[in-house]
mmCIF file of C-alpha atoms in Angstrom:
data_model
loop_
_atom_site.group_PDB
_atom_site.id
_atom_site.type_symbol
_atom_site.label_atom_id
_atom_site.label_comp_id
_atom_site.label_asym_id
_atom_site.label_seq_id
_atom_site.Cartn_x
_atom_site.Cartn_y
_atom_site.Cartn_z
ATOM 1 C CA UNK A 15 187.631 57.837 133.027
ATOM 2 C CA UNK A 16 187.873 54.183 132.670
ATOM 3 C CA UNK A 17 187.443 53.193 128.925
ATOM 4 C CA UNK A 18 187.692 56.512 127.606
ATOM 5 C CA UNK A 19 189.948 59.467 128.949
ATOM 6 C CA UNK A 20 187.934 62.714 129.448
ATOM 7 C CA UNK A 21 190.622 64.828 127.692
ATOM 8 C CA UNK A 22 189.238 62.638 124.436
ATOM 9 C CA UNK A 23 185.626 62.995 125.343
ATOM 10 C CA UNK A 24 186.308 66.880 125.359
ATOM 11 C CA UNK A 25 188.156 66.759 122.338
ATOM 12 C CA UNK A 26 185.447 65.255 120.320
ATOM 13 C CA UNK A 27 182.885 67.653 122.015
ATOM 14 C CA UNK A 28 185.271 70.407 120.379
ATOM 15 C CA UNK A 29 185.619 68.804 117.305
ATOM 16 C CA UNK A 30 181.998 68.117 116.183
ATOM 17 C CA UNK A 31 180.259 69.142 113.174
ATOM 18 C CA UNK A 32 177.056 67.484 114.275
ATOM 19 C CA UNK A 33 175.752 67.932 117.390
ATOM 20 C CA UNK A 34 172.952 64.930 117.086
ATOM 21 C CA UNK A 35 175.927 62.394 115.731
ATOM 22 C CA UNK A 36 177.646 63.401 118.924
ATOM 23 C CA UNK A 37 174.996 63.048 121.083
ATOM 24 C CA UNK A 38 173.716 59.676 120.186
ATOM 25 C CA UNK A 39 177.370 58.054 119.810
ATOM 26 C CA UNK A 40 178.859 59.574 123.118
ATOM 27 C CA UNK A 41 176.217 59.996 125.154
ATOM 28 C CA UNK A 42 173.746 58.025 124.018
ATOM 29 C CA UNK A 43 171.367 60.973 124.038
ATOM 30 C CA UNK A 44 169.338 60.590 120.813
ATOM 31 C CA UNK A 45 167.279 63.497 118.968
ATOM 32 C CA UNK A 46 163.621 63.588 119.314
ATOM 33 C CA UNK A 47 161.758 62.913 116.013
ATOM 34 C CA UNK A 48 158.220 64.225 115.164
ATOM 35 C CA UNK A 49 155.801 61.195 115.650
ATOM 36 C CA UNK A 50 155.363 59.129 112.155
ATOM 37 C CA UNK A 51 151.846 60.220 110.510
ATOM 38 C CA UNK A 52 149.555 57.750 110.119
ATOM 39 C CA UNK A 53 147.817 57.906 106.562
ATOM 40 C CA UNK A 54 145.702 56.314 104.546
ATOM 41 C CA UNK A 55 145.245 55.617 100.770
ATOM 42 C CA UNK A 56 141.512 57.134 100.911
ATOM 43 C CA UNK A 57 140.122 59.850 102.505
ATOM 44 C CA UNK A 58 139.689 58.177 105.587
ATOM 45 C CA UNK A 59 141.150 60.491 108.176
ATOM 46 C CA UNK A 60 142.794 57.117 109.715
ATOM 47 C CA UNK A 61 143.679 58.765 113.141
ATOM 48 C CA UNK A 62 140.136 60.298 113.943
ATOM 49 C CA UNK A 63 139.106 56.384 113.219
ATOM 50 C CA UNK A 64 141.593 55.264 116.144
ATOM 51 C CA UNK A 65 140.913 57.890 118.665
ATOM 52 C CA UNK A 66 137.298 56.672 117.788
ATOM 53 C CA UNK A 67 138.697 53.201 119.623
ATOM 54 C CA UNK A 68 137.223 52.201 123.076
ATOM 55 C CA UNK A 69 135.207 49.709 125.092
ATOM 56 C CA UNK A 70 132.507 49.588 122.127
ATOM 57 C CA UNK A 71 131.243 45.975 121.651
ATOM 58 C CA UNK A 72 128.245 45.237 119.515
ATOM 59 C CA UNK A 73 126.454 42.262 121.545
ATOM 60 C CA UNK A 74 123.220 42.101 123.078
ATOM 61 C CA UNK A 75 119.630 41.321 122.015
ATOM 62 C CA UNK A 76 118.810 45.394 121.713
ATOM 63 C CA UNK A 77 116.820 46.305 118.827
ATOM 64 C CA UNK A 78 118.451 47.619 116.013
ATOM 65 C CA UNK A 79 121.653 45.571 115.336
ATOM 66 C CA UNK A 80 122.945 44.845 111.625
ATOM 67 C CA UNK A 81 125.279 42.235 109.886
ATOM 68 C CA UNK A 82 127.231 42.530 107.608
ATOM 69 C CA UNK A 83 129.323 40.092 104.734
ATOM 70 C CA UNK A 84 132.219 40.778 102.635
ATOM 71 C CA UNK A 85 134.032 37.527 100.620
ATOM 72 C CA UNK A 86 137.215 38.084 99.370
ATOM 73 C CA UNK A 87 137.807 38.005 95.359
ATOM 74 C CA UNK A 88 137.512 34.421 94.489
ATOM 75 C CA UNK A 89 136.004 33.096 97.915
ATOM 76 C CA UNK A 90 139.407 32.481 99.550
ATOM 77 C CA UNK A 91 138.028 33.852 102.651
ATOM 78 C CA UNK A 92 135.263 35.915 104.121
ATOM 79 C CA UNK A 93 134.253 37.899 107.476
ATOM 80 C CA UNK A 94 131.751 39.400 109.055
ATOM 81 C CA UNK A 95 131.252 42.578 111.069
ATOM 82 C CA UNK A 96 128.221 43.994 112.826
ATOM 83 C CA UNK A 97 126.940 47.050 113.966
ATOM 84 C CA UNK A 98 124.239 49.204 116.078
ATOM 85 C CA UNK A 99 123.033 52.902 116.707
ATOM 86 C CA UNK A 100 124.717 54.012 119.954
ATOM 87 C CA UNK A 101 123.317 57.138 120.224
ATOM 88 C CA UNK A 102 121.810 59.845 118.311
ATOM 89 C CA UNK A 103 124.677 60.455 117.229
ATOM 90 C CA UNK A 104 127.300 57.388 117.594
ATOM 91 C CA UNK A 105 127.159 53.996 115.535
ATOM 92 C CA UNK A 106 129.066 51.462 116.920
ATOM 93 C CA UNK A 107 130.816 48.993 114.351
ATOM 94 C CA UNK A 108 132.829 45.387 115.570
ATOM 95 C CA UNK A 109 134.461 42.727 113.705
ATOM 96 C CA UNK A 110 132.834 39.742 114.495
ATOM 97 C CA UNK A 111 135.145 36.712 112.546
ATOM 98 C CA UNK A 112 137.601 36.613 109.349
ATOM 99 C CA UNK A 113 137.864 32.815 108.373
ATOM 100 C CA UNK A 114 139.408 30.921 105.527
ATOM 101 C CA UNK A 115 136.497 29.834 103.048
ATOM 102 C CA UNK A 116 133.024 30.328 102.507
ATOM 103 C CA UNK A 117 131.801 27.373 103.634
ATOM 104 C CA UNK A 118 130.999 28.248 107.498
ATOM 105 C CA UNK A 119 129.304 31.661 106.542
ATOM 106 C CA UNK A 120 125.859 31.013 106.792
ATOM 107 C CA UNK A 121 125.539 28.703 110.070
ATOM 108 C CA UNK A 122 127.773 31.657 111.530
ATOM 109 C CA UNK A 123 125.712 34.612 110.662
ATOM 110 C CA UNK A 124 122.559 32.709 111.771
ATOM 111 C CA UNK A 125 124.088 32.190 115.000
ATOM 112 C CA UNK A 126 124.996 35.711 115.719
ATOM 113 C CA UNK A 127 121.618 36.902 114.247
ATOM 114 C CA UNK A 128 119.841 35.409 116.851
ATOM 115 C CA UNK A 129 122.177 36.752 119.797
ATOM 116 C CA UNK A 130 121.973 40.026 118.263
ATOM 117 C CA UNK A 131 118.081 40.175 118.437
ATOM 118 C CA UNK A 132 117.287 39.129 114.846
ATOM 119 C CA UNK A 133 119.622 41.615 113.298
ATOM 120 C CA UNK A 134 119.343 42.752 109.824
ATOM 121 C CA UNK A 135 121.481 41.362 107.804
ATOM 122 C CA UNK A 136 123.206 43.243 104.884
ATOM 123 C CA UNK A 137 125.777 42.152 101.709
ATOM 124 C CA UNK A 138 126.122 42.927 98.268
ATOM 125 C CA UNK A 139 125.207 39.721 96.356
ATOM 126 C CA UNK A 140 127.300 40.029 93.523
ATOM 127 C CA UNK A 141 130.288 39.989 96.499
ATOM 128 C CA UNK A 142 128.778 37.196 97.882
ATOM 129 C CA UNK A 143 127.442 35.130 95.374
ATOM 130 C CA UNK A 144 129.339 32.045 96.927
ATOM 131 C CA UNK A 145 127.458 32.493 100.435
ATOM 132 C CA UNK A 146 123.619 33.654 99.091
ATOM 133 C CA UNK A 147 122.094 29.822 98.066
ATOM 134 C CA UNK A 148 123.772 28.589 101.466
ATOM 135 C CA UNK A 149 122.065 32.050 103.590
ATOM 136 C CA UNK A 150 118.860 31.122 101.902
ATOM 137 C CA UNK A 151 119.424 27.113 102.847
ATOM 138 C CA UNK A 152 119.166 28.189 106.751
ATOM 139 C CA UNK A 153 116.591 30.677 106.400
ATOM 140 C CA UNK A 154 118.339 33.720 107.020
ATOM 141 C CA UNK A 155 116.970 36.749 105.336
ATOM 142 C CA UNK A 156 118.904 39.202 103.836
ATOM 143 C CA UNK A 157 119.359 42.700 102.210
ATOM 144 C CA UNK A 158 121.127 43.133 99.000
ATOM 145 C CA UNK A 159 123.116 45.945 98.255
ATOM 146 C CA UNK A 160 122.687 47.734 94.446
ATOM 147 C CA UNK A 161 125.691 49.987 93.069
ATOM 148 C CA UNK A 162 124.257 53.423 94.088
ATOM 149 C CA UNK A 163 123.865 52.016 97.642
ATOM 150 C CA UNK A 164 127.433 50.549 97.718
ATOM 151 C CA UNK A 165 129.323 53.508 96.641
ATOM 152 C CA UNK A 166 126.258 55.497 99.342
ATOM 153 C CA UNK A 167 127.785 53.446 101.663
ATOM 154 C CA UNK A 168 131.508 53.532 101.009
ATOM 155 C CA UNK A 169 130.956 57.797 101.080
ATOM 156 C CA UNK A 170 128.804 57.815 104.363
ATOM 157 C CA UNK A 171 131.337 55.650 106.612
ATOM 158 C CA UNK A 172 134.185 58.069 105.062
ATOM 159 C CA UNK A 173 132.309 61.010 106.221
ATOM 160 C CA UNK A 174 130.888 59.593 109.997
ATOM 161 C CA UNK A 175 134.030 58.204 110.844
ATOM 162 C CA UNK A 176 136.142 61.350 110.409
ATOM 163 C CA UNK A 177 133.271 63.209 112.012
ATOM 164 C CA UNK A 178 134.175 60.463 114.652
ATOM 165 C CA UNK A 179 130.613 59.035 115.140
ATOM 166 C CA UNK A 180 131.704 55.536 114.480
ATOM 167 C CA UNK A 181 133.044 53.835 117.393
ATOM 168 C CA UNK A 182 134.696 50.826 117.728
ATOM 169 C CA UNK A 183 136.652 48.229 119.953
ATOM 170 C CA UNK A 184 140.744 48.576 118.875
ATOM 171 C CA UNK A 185 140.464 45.717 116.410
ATOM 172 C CA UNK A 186 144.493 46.388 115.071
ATOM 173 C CA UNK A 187 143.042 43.778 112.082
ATOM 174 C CA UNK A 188 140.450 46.426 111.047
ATOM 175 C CA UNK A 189 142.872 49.150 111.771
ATOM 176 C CA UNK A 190 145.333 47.675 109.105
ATOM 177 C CA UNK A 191 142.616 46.706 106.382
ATOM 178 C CA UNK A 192 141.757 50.664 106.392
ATOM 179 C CA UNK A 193 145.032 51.974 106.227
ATOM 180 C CA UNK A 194 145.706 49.854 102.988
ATOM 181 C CA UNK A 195 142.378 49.960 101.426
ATOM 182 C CA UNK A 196 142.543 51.567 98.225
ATOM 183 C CA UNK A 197 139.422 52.625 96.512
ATOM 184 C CA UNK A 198 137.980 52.210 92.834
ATOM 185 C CA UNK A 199 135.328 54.348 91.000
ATOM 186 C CA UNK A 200 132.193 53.348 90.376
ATOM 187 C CA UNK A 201 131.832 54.460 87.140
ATOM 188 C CA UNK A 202 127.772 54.674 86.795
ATOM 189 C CA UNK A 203 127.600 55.458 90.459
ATOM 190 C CA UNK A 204 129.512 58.086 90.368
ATOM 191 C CA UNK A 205 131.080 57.059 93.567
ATOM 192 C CA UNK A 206 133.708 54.748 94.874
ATOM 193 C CA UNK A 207 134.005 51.796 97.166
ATOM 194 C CA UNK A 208 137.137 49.671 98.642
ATOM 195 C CA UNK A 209 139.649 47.856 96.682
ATOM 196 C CA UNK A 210 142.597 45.888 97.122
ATOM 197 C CA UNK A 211 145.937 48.100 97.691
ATOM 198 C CA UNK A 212 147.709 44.911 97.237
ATOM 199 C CA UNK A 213 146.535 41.244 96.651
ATOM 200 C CA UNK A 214 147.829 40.451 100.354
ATOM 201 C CA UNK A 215 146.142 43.264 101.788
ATOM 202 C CA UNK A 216 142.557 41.956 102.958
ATOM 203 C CA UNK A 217 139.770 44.423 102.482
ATOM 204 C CA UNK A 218 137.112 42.429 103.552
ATOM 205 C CA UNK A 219 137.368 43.914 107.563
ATOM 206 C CA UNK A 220 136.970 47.642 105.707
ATOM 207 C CA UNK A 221 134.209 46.463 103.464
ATOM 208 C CA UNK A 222 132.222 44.311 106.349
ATOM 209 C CA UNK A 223 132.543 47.443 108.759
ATOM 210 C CA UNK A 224 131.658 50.127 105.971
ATOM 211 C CA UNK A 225 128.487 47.787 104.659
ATOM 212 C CA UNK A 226 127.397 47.590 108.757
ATOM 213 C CA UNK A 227 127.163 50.917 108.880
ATOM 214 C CA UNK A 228 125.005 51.444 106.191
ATOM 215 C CA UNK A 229 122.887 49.175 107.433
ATOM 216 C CA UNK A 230 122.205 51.141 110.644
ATOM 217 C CA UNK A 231 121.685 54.136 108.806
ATOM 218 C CA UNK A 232 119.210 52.270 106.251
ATOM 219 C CA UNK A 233 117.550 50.290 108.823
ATOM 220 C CA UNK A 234 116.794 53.511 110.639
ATOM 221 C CA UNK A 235 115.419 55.047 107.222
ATOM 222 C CA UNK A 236 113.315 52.094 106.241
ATOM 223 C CA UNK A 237 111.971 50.104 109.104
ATOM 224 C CA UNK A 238 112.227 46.593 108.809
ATOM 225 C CA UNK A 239 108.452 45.829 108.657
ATOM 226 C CA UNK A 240 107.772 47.633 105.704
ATOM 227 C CA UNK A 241 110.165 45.897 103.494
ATOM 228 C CA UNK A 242 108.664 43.525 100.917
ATOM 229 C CA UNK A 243 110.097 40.265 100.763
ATOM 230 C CA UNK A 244 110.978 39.197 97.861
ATOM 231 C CA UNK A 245 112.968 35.381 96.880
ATOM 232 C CA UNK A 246 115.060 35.345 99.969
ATOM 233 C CA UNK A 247 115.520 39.178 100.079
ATOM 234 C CA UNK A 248 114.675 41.178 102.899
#
């Protein structure tokens, strides 16, 4: 009754053709709206990996623990995740540190191998061809990834983490790298593995935290100690 007179405010109420226009510029009453879906552009069932979120760090000298390195095309930047059985039936997968250029890699990932217990760690060398001469320079030992194992890899984190037995801390970085992941075929393979959505789209969180994974799972298959090793491979 002060700014506008009710016989108007009835009026309109009369008048309308749409009763959601009315209610959001009269009474500021506005309609509800089914929540947005969150998809991604793989079949990564991207809300099972978010419900998946919780108090789920990877630290800890416990046996068992894996790194993992992705570099981004051209060695712009790289980062590195980790990961470590949980349960029987839970792996648990954090990233550890995204950071502009190659160069701080290797004193990194020896660092964090030692708090993690002497962790396997796991990449695929043709990825990181930038970072394997400087891993080898401080000793660390790692596991190169072939195609078949890549693509193995890419198709077993698909299927545990919509099964929801990957856990994780609520890393919104890794979150986002998932969601915009796109994938590409590996043509001998048979299989696929991440790629770039768009060129400012990092996919190195979805690769590191795919690659840990399968580095649990392998670890568990083929126990450390019976691996040959062969010119800085373990």
């Amino acid at each position: 009754g002060t700014w506008i007179d009710p016989s108007a405010v009835e009026e309109q109420v009369a008048r309308a053709l749409d009763r959601d226009e009315l209610l959001a510029e009269r009474f500021a009453v506005w309609p509800n709206r089914p929540d947005a879906v969150v998809e991604s552009l793989s079949d990564l069932d991207l809300q099972a990996w978010i419900d998946a979120a919780g108090a789920h760090p990877v630290e800890g000298t416990a046996p068992g623990a894996v790194i993992a390195i992705a570099v981004s095309r051209g060695g712009g930047s790289a980062t590195i995740a980790a990961g470590r059985r949980v349960d029987s039936v839970h792996i648990a997968v954090e990233h550890k540190k995204t950071g502009g250029g190659t160069l701080w890699v290797a004193a990194y990932v020896k660092k964090l191998k030692a708090e993690l217990g002497d962790a396997l760690v796991v990449l695929d060398a043709k990825n990181a061809t930038a970072i394997v001469a400087s891993l080898q320079g401080v000793g660390v030992k790692f596991m190169s990834m072939n195609l078949d194992e890549i693509a193995a890899a890419h198709a077993l984190f698909i299927e545990h983490s919509n099964a929801g037995a990957i856990v994780h801390r609520d890393q919104p970085e890794v979150t986002a790298s998932l969601q915009f992941a796109g994938v590409r075929a590996l043509t001998r393979s048979g299989g696929q593995t991440w790629e770039a959505s768009e060129a400012k789209k990092p996919i190195t969180q979805a690769q590191a935290v795919t690659w840990a994974v399968w580095g649990v799972l392998k670890r568990e298959s083929s126990p450390e100690k019976k691996r040959p090793i062969v010119r800085g491979y373990a």
